[in-house]
Coordinates of N, CA and C in Angstrom, one line a residue:
X11 N 24.4 -19.7 -18.9 CA 24.5 -18.4 -18.3 C 23.3 -17.5 -18.8
X12 N 22.7 -16.7 -17.9 CA 21.7 -15.9 -18.3 C 22.2 -14.6 -19.0
X13 N 21.5 -14.2 -20.0 CA 21.9 -13.0 -20.7 C 21.8 -11.7 -19.9
X14 N 22.8 -10.9 -19.9 CA 22.8 -9.7 -19.2 C 21.9 -8.7 -19.9
X15 N 21.0 -8.1 -19.1 CA 20.0 -7.1 -19.7 C 20.7 -5.8 -19.9
X16 N 20.5 -5.2 -21.1 CA 21.1 -3.9 -21.4 C 20.1 -3.0 -22.0
X17 N 18.9 -3.4 -22.1 CA 17.8 -2.5 -22.7 C 16.5 -2.9 -22.2
X18 N 15.5 -2.0 -22.4 CA 14.1 -2.2 -21.9 C 13.5 -3.3 -22.7
X19 N 12.8 -4.2 -22.0 CA 12.1 -5.3 -22.7 C 10.6 -5.1 -22.8
X20 N 10.2 -3.9 -22.3 CA 8.8 -3.5 -22.4 C 7.9 -4.5 -21.7
X21 N 8.3 -5.0 -20.6 CA 7.5 -6.0 -19.8 C 6.4 -5.3 -19.0
X22 N 6.6 -4.0 -18.8 CA 5.6 -3.2 -18.0 C 5.7 -3.3 -16.5
X23 N 6.7 -4.0 -16.0 CA 6.9 -4.2 -14.6 C 7.1 -2.9 -13.9
X24 N 7.9 -2.0 -14.4 CA 8.2 -0.8 -13.8 C 7.0 0.1 -13.6
X25 N 6.1 0.1 -14.7 CA 4.9 0.9 -14.7 C 3.9 0.3 -13.7
X26 N 4.0 -1.0 -13.4 CA 3.1 -1.6 -12.5 C 3.5 -1.3 -11.0
X27 N 4.6 -0.7 -10.9 CA 5.1 -0.4 -9.5 C 4.5 1.0 -9.1
X28 N 3.7 1.6 -9.9 CA 3.1 2.9 -9.6 C 3.6 4.0 -10.5
X29 N 2.9 5.2 -10.4 CA 3.3 6.3 -11.2 C 4.5 7.0 -10.6
X30 N 5.3 7.7 -11.4 CA 6.5 8.4 -10.9 C 6.2 9.7 -10.2
X31 N 7.1 10.1 -9.4 CA 7.1 11.5 -8.9 C 7.6 12.5 -10.0
X32 N 7.1 13.7 -10.0 CA 7.4 14.7 -11.0 C 8.6 15.5 -10.5
X33 N 9.4 16.0 -11.5 CA 10.6 16.8 -11.2 C 10.5 18.1 -11.9
X34 N 11.5 19.0 -11.6 CA 11.5 20.3 -12.2 C 11.4 20.3 -13.7
X35 N 12.1 19.3 -14.4 CA 12.0 19.3 -15.8 C 10.6 18.9 -16.4
X36 N 9.7 18.4 -15.5 CA 8.4 18.1 -15.9 C 7.4 19.3 -15.8
X37 N 7.8 20.3 -15.1 CA 6.9 21.4 -14.7 C 6.2 22.0 -15.9
X38 N 6.9 22.4 -16.9 CA 6.3 23.0 -18.1 C 5.3 22.1 -18.8
X39 N 5.7 20.9 -18.8 CA 4.8 19.9 -19.5 C 3.4 19.8 -18.7
X40 N 3.5 19.9 -17.4 CA 2.2 19.8 -16.6 C 1.5 21.1 -16.7
X41 N 2.2 22.2 -16.7 CA 1.5 23.5 -16.9 C 0.8 23.7 -18.3
X42 N 1.4 23.0 -19.3 CA 0.8 23.0 -20.6 C -0.4 22.0 -20.7
X43 N -0.7 21.3 -19.7 CA -1.8 20.3 -19.7 C -1.5 19.0 -20.3
X44 N -0.3 18.7 -20.7 CA 0.0 17.4 -21.3 C -0.2 16.3 -20.3
X45 N 0.0 16.6 -19.0 CA -0.4 15.7 -18.0 C -1.4 16.4 -17.1
X46 N -2.7 16.2 -17.3 CA -3.8 17.0 -16.5 C -3.7 16.7 -15.0
X47 N -4.2 17.7 -14.3 CA -4.2 17.6 -12.8 C -5.0 16.4 -12.3
X48 N -6.0 16.0 -13.0 CA -6.9 14.9 -12.6 C -6.1 13.6 -12.6
X49 N -5.0 13.5 -13.2 CA -4.2 12.3 -13.3 C -3.0 12.4 -12.3
X50 N -3.0 13.4 -11.4 CA -1.9 13.5 -10.4 C -2.4 13.4 -9.0
X51 N -1.6 13.0 -8.1 CA -1.9 12.9 -6.7 C -0.8 13.5 -5.9
X52 N -1.1 14.2 -4.9 CA -0.1 14.7 -4.0 C 0.2 13.8 -2.8
X53 N 1.4 13.6 -2.5 CA 1.9 12.9 -1.3 C 2.5 14.0 -0.4
X54 N 1.8 14.2 0.7 CA 2.2 15.3 1.6 C 3.5 15.0 2.3
X55 N 4.3 16.0 2.7 CA 5.4 15.8 3.5 C 5.0 15.1 4.8
X56 N 5.7 14.1 5.2 CA 5.4 13.3 6.4 C 4.4 12.2 6.2
X57 N 3.8 12.1 5.0 CA 2.9 11.0 4.7 C 3.7 9.7 4.5
X58 N 3.2 8.6 4.9 CA 3.9 7.3 4.8 C 3.9 6.9 3.3
X59 N 5.0 6.6 2.7 CA 5.1 6.2 1.3 C 6.3 5.2 1.2
X60 N 6.2 4.5 0.0 CA 7.3 3.6 -0.2 C 8.6 4.4 -0.7
X61 N 9.7 4.1 0.0 CA 10.9 4.7 -0.4 C 11.8 3.8 -1.2
X62 N 12.0 4.1 -2.5 CA 12.7 3.2 -3.4 C 14.1 2.9 -3.0
X63 N 14.7 3.8 -2.2 CA 16.1 3.6 -1.8 C 16.2 2.5 -0.8
X64 N 15.4 2.6 0.3 CA 15.4 1.7 1.4 C 14.5 0.5 1.1
X65 N 13.6 0.6 0.2 CA 12.6 -0.4 0.0 C 11.6 -0.6 1.1
X66 N 11.5 0.5 2.0 CA 10.6 0.4 3.1 C 9.6 1.6 3.1
X67 N 8.5 1.4 3.8 CA 7.5 2.5 4.0 C 8.0 3.4 5.1
X68 N 8.1 4.7 4.7 CA 8.6 5.7 5.6 C 8.0 7.1 5.3
X69 N 8.1 8.0 6.2 CA 7.5 9.4 5.9 C 8.3 10.1 4.8
X70 N 7.5 10.7 3.9 CA 8.1 11.4 2.8 C 8.8 12.7 3.4
X71 N 10.0 12.9 3.0 CA 10.8 14.0 3.5 C 10.4 15.4 2.8
X72 N 9.8 15.3 1.6 CA 9.3 16.4 0.9 C 8.0 16.2 0.3
X73 N 7.2 17.2 -0.1 CA 6.0 17.0 -0.7 C 6.3 16.5 -2.1
X74 N 5.5 15.5 -2.6 CA 5.7 14.9 -3.9 C 4.4 15.0 -4.7
X75 N 4.5 15.3 -6.0 CA 3.4 15.2 -6.9 C 3.7 14.0 -7.8
X76 N 2.8 13.0 -7.8 CA 3.0 11.8 -8.6 C 1.9 11.6 -9.6
X77 N 2.2 10.8 -10.6 CA 1.2 10.4 -11.5 C 0.4 9.3 -10.8
X78 N -0.9 9.4 -10.9 CA -1.9 8.6 -10.2 C -1.8 7.2 -10.7
X79 N -2.2 6.3 -9.8 CA -2.3 4.9 -10.1 C -3.7 4.5 -10.4
X80 N -3.9 3.2 -10.9 CA -5.2 2.7 -11.2 C -5.3 1.3 -10.8
X81 N -6.5 0.8 -10.5 CA -6.7 -0.6 -10.3 C -6.3 -1.0 -8.9
X82 N -6.5 -2.2 -8.5 CA -6.2 -2.8 -7.2 C -4.7 -2.6 -6.9
X83 N -3.8 -2.8 -7.9 CA -2.4 -2.8 -7.7 C -1.8 -1.4 -7.9
X84 N -2.6 -0.4 -8.2 CA -2.2 1.0 -8.3 C -1.1 1.1 -9.4
X85 N -1.4 0.4 -10.6 CA -0.5 0.6 -11.8 C -0.5 2.0 -12.2
X86 N 0.5 2.5 -12.9 CA 0.5 3.8 -13.4 C -0.7 4.0 -14.4
X87 N -1.4 5.1 -14.2 CA -2.6 5.3 -15.0 C -2.4 5.4 -16.5
X88 N -1.1 5.6 -16.9 CA -0.8 5.7 -18.3 C -0.3 4.4 -18.9
X89 N -0.3 3.3 -18.2 CA 0.1 2.0 -18.7 C -1.1 1.3 -19.4
X90 N -0.8 1.0 -20.7 CA -1.8 0.2 -21.4 C -1.7 -1.3 -21.0
X91 N -2.6 -1.8 -20.3 CA -2.5 -3.2 -19.8 C -2.4 -4.2 -20.9
X92 N -2.9 -3.9 -22.1 CA -2.9 -4.9 -23.1 C -1.5 -5.0 -23.8
X93 N -1.1 -3.8 -24.3 CA 0.1 -3.7 -25.0 C 1.4 -3.6 -24.1
X94 N 1.1 -3.2 -22.8 CA 2.2 -2.9 -21.9 C 3.0 -1.7 -22.3
X95 N 2.4 -0.8 -23.1 CA 3.1 0.4 -23.6 C 2.6 1.6 -22.7
X96 N 3.5 2.6 -22.7 CA 3.1 3.9 -22.1 C 2.3 4.7 -23.1
X97 N 1.1 5.2 -22.7 CA 0.2 5.9 -23.6 C 0.6 7.4 -23.7
X98 N 1.6 7.9 -22.9 CA 2.1 9.2 -23.1 C 3.6 9.2 -23.3
X99 N 4.1 8.2 -24.0 CA 5.6 8.0 -24.1 C 6.3 9.2 -24.6
X100 N 5.6 10.0 -25.6 CA 6.3 11.1 -26.2 C 6.5 12.3 -25.2
X101 N 5.7 12.3 -24.1 CA 5.9 13.4 -23.1 C 5.8 12.7 -21.7
X102 N 6.6 11.6 -21.6 CA 6.6 10.9 -20.3 C 7.5 11.8 -19.3
X103 N 7.3 11.6 -18.0 CA 8.1 12.3 -17.0 C 9.6 12.0 -17.1
X104 N 10.4 12.9 -16.5 CA 11.8 12.7 -16.5 C 12.2 11.4 -15.8
X105 N 11.6 11.1 -14.7 CA 11.9 9.8 -14.0 C 11.8 8.6 -14.9
X106 N 10.8 8.6 -15.8 CA 10.6 7.5 -16.7 C 11.7 7.5 -17.8
X107 N 12.1 8.7 -18.2 CA 13.2 8.8 -19.2 C 14.5 8.2 -18.7
X108 N 14.8 8.4 -17.4 CA 16.1 7.9 -17.0 C 16.0 6.5 -16.4
X109 N 14.8 6.0 -16.2 CA 14.6 4.7 -15.6 C 15.3 3.5 -16.5
X110 N 16.1 2.8 -15.8 CA 16.7 1.6 -16.4 C 16.6 0.5 -15.3
X111 N 15.6 -0.4 -15.4 CA 15.4 -1.3 -14.3 C 16.6 -2.2 -14.1
X112 N 17.4 -2.4 -15.1 CA 18.6 -3.2 -14.9 C 19.8 -2.4 -14.4
X113 N 19.6 -1.1 -14.3 CA 20.7 -0.2 -13.8 C 20.1 1.0 -13.2
X114 N 19.5 0.8 -11.9 CA 18.6 1.8 -11.4 C 19.3 3.0 -10.7
X115 N 20.6 3.1 -10.7 CA 21.3 4.1 -9.8 C 20.9 5.5 -10.2
X116 N 20.8 5.8 -11.5 CA 20.5 7.2 -11.8 C 19.1 7.6 -11.3
X117 N 18.1 6.7 -11.4 CA 16.8 7.0 -10.9 C 16.8 7.1 -9.4
X118 N 17.5 6.2 -8.7 CA 17.5 6.3 -7.3 C 18.2 7.6 -6.8
X119 N 19.1 8.1 -7.6 CA 19.7 9.4 -7.2 C 18.7 10.6 -7.3
X120 N 17.6 10.4 -8.0 CA 16.6 11.4 -8.1 C 15.5 11.4 -7.0
X121 N 15.5 10.4 -6.2 CA 14.5 10.2 -5.2 C 14.5 11.4 -4.2
X122 N 13.3 12.1 -4.2 CA 13.1 13.3 -3.3 C 14.0 14.4 -3.6
X123 N 14.6 14.5 -4.8 CA 15.5 15.6 -5.1 C 14.9 16.3 -6.4
X124 N 15.0 17.6 -6.3 CA 14.5 18.5 -7.4 C 13.1 18.1 -7.9
X125 N 12.3 17.8 -6.9 CA 10.9 17.5 -7.2 C 10.0 18.7 -7.1
X126 N 8.8 18.6 -7.7 CA 7.9 19.8 -7.7 C 6.7 19.5 -6.8
X127 N 6.1 20.6 -6.3 CA 5.0 20.6 -5.4 C 3.8 21.2 -6.1
X128 N 2.7 21.1 -5.3 CA 1.4 21.7 -5.9 C 1.6 23.2 -6.2
X129 N 2.3 23.9 -5.3 CA 2.4 25.3 -5.4 C 3.3 25.7 -6.6
X130 N 4.2 24.8 -6.9 CA 5.1 25.0 -8.1 C 4.2 25.0 -9.4
X131 N 3.2 24.1 -9.4 CA 2.4 23.9 -10.6 C 1.3 25.0 -10.7
X132 N 0.7 25.4 -9.6 CA -0.4 26.4 -9.6 C 0.1 27.8 -9.8
X133 N -0.5 28.5 -10.7 CA -0.1 29.9 -11.0 C -0.6 30.8 -9.8
X134 N 0.1 31.9 -9.7 CA -0.1 32.8 -8.5 C -1.6 33.3 -8.5
X135 N -2.2 33.4 -9.7 CA -3.6 33.9 -9.8 C -4.6 32.8 -9.9
X136 N -4.2 31.6 -9.7 CA -5.2 30.5 -9.7 C -6.1 30.7 -8.5
X137 N -7.4 30.7 -8.7 CA -8.3 31.0 -7.6 C -8.3 30.0 -6.5
X138 N -7.9 28.7 -6.7 CA -7.9 27.7 -5.7 C -6.6 27.7 -4.9
X139 N -5.6 28.4 -5.4 CA -4.3 28.4 -4.7 C -4.3 28.9 -3.3
X140 N -5.1 29.9 -2.9 CA -5.1 30.3 -1.5 C -5.6 29.2 -0.6
X141 N -6.6 28.4 -1.1 CA -7.1 27.3 -0.3 C -6.0 26.2 -0.1
X142 N -5.3 25.9 -1.2 CA -4.2 24.9 -1.1 C -3.2 25.4 -0.1
X143 N -2.8 26.7 -0.2 CA -1.8 27.2 0.8 C -2.3 27.1 2.2
X144 N -3.6 27.4 2.4 CA -4.2 27.3 3.8 C -4.2 25.8 4.2
X145 N -4.6 24.9 3.3 CA -4.6 23.5 3.7 C -3.2 23.0 4.0
X146 N -2.2 23.4 3.2 CA -0.8 23.0 3.4 C -0.3 23.5 4.8
X147 N -0.7 24.7 5.2 CA -0.2 25.2 6.5 C -0.9 24.7 7.7
X148 N -2.2 24.4 7.5 CA -3.0 24.0 8.7 C -3.1 22.5 8.9
X149 N -3.2 21.7 7.8 CA -3.4 20.3 7.8 C -2.0 19.6 7.6
X150 N -1.1 19.7 8.5 CA 0.2 19.0 8.4 C 0.1 17.6 8.9
X151 N 0.8 16.7 8.2 CA 0.8 15.3 8.6 C 1.3 15.1 10.0
X152 N 0.6 14.4 10.8 CA 1.1 14.0 12.2 C 2.2 13.0 12.1
X153 N 2.8 12.7 13.2 CA 3.9 11.7 13.2 C 3.3 10.3 13.1
X154 N 3.2 9.8 11.9 CA 2.5 8.5 11.7 C 3.2 7.4 12.4
X155 N 4.6 7.4 12.4 CA 5.3 6.4 13.0 C 5.1 6.3 14.5
X156 N 5.0 7.5 15.1 CA 4.6 7.6 16.6 C 3.2 7.0 16.8
X157 N 2.3 7.4 16.0 CA 0.9 6.9 16.1 C 0.9 5.4 16.0
X158 N 1.7 4.8 15.0 CA 1.7 3.4 14.8 C 2.3 2.7 16.1
X159 N 3.3 3.3 16.7 CA 3.9 2.7 17.9 C 3.0 2.8 19.1
X160 N 2.1 3.8 19.2 CA 1.2 4.0 20.4 C -0.1 3.2 20.3
X161 N -0.5 3.0 19.1 CA -1.8 2.3 18.9 C -1.9 1.0 19.6
X162 N -3.0 0.5 20.1 CA -4.3 1.3 20.2 C -4.4 2.2 21.4
X163 N -3.4 2.3 22.2 CA -3.5 3.1 23.4 C -3.0 4.5 23.2
X164 N -3.6 5.2 22.3 CA -3.2 6.6 22.0 C -3.8 7.5 23.1
X165 N -3.0 8.3 23.7 CA -3.5 9.1 24.8 C -4.6 10.0 24.3
X166 N -5.6 10.2 25.2 CA -6.8 11.0 24.9 C -6.5 12.3 24.2
X167 N -5.6 13.2 24.8 CA -5.3 14.5 24.2 C -4.8 14.3 22.7
X168 N -4.0 13.4 22.5 CA -3.5 13.2 21.1 C -4.6 12.7 20.2
X169 N -5.4 11.8 20.7 CA -6.5 11.3 19.9 C -7.5 12.4 19.5
X170 N -7.8 13.3 20.5 CA -8.7 14.4 20.2 C -8.1 15.4 19.2
X171 N -6.8 15.6 19.4 CA -6.1 16.5 18.4 C -6.1 15.9 17.0
X172 N -5.9 14.6 16.9 CA -6.0 14.0 15.5 C -7.4 14.1 15.0
X173 N -8.4 13.9 15.8 CA -9.8 14.0 15.4 C -10.2 15.4 14.9
X174 N -9.7 16.4 15.7 CA -9.9 17.8 15.3 C -9.3 18.0 13.9
X175 N -8.1 17.5 13.7 CA -7.3 17.8 12.5 C -8.1 17.1 11.3
X176 N -8.6 15.9 11.5 CA -9.3 15.1 10.5 C -10.5 15.9 10.1
X177 N -11.2 16.5 11.0 CA -12.5 17.3 10.7 C -12.2 18.6 10.0
X178 N -11.0 19.2 10.4 CA -10.6 20.5 9.7 C -10.3 20.2 8.3
X179 N -9.6 19.0 8.1 CA -9.3 18.6 6.7 C -10.5 18.4 5.9
X180 N -11.5 17.8 6.4 CA -12.8 17.5 5.7 C -13.5 18.9 5.4
X181 N -13.5 19.7 6.4 CA -14.1 21.0 6.3 C -13.6 21.8 5.1
X182 N -12.2 21.9 5.0 CA -11.6 22.6 3.9 C -11.9 22.0 2.6
X183 N -11.9 20.7 2.5 CA -12.1 20.0 1.3 C -13.5 20.2 0.8
X184 N -14.5 20.1 1.7 CA -15.9 20.3 1.3 C -16.1 21.7 0.8
X185 N -15.5 22.7 1.5 CA -15.6 24.1 1.0 C -15.0 24.2 -0.4
X186 N -13.8 23.7 -0.6 CA -13.2 23.8 -1.9 C -14.0 23.1 -3.0
X187 N -14.5 21.9 -2.7 CA -15.3 21.2 -3.7 C -16.6 22.0 -4.1
X188 N -17.2 22.6 -3.1 CA -18.5 23.3 -3.4 C -18.2 24.7 -4.1
X189 N -17.1 25.3 -3.6 CA -16.7 26.7 -4.2 C -16.2 26.6 -5.6
X190 N -15.5 25.5 -5.9 CA -14.8 25.4 -7.2 C -15.2 24.3 -8.0
X191 N -16.3 23.6 -7.6 CA -16.9 22.4 -8.3 C -15.8 21.4 -8.7
X192 N -15.0 21.0 -7.7 CA -13.9 20.1 -8.0 C -14.5 18.6 -8.0
X193 N -13.9 17.8 -8.9 CA -14.2 16.4 -8.9 C -13.2 15.7 -8.0
X194 N -13.5 14.5 -7.6 CA -12.7 13.7 -6.7 C -11.3 13.6 -7.2
X195 N -11.2 13.3 -8.5 CA -9.9 13.1 -9.2 C -9.0 14.4 -9.0
X196 N -9.6 15.6 -9.1 CA -8.9 16.8 -8.9 C -8.5 17.1 -7.5
X197 N -9.4 16.7 -6.6 CA -9.2 16.9 -5.2 C -7.9 16.2 -4.7
X198 N -7.6 15.0 -5.2 CA -6.4 14.3 -4.8 C -5.1 15.0 -5.2
X199 N -5.2 15.8 -6.2 CA -4.0 16.6 -6.5 C -3.9 17.8 -5.6
X200 N -5.1 18.5 -5.5 CA -5.0 19.8 -4.7 C -4.8 19.5 -3.2
X201 N -5.3 18.4 -2.6 CA -5.2 18.2 -1.2 C -4.7 16.9 -0.8
X202 N -4.3 16.0 -1.7 CA -3.9 14.7 -1.4 C -5.0 13.8 -0.8
X203 N -4.6 12.7 -0.3 CA -5.6 11.8 0.3 C -6.1 12.4 1.7
X204 N -7.4 12.2 2.0 CA -7.9 12.7 3.3 C -7.1 12.1 4.4
X205 N -6.9 12.9 5.5 CA -6.2 12.4 6.6 C -6.8 11.2 7.3
X206 N -8.2 11.1 7.3 CA -8.8 10.0 8.0 C -8.5 8.7 7.2
X207 N -8.3 8.7 5.9 CA -7.9 7.5 5.2 C -6.5 7.1 5.5
X208 N -5.6 8.1 5.7 CA -4.2 7.7 6.1 C -4.2 7.1 7.4
X209 N -5.1 7.6 8.3 CA -5.1 7.0 9.7 C -5.8 5.6 9.7
X210 N -6.7 5.4 8.8 CA -7.3 4.1 8.7 C -6.3 3.0 8.3
X211 N -5.3 3.4 7.6 CA -4.2 2.5 7.2 C -3.4 2.0 8.5
X212 N -3.5 2.8 9.5 CA -2.8 2.5 10.8 C -3.8 1.9 11.8
X213 N -5.0 1.6 11.4 CA -5.9 0.9 12.3 C -7.0 1.7 12.9
X214 N -7.1 3.0 12.5 CA -8.2 3.8 13.0 C -9.5 3.4 12.5
X215 N -10.5 3.4 13.3 CA -11.9 3.2 12.9 C -12.6 4.5 12.9
X216 N -13.3 4.8 11.8 CA -13.9 6.1 11.6 C -15.4 6.0 11.6
X217 N -16.0 6.8 12.4 CA -17.5 6.8 12.5 C -18.0 8.2 12.3
X218 N -19.0 8.3 11.5 CA -19.6 9.7 11.3 C -20.7 10.0 12.3
X219 N -20.6 11.1 12.9 CA -21.5 11.6 13.9 C -22.1 12.9 13.5
X220 N -23.1 13.4 14.3 CA -23.7 14.7 14.0 C -22.6 15.8 14.2
X221 N -21.6 15.6 14.9 CA -20.5 16.6 15.1 C -19.3 16.4 14.2
X222 N -19.4 15.4 13.3 CA -18.3 15.2 12.4 C -17.7 13.8 12.5
X223 N -16.5 13.5 12.0 CA -16.0 12.2 12.1 C -15.4 12.0 13.5
X224 N -15.6 10.7 14.0 CA -15.0 10.3 15.3 C -14.0 9.2 15.0
X225 N -12.8 9.3 15.7 CA -11.8 8.3 15.5 C -11.9 7.3 16.7
X226 N -11.8 6.0 16.4 CA -11.7 5.0 17.4 C -10.5 4.1 17.1
X227 N -9.9 3.5 18.1 CA -8.7 2.7 17.8 C -8.9 1.3 18.5

């Protein structure tokens, strides 16, 4: 008979599944800089992501701020590949504290509940906050499932609307990077992944023109 697992074996498998989403209990730790913004990525509401409950890719029901991944397999950026230890174990996120791979019910109960967003983290007087608010209001995720079902025969009005949204997204990002000297690592927290990259995952071909990015399917 195989031995029943009752404790962590430090195999690193959980950490290789990607960084965790952050919750309210993690907020002060992030504000104190124990987990810097450059190591976070925003998953926007409606963005396609892996749902741990269903095990399927589906639109996120809420905005999520997650610890960034690294490498081809997007391992948690705080996983030490050699020792398989967490390099921030003393101030690891709440999801990591409750995680028991042999008994995942408590963690699954936290999925998309009591999570924090970009605006929870950013102080009211943060100079980039107005741009983040503008981006959040203007660059909303389209219905990716509908797009996947329609491709490659996406109606011209919808294709044009997507293309305009892609270019508005880029315009806001470029302004923010120039105005606030942001690095790419910080941009992924403030604005998430560019919309054109999310559409590329659905088969969109992106071409740069003198008038901006052009989408082809």
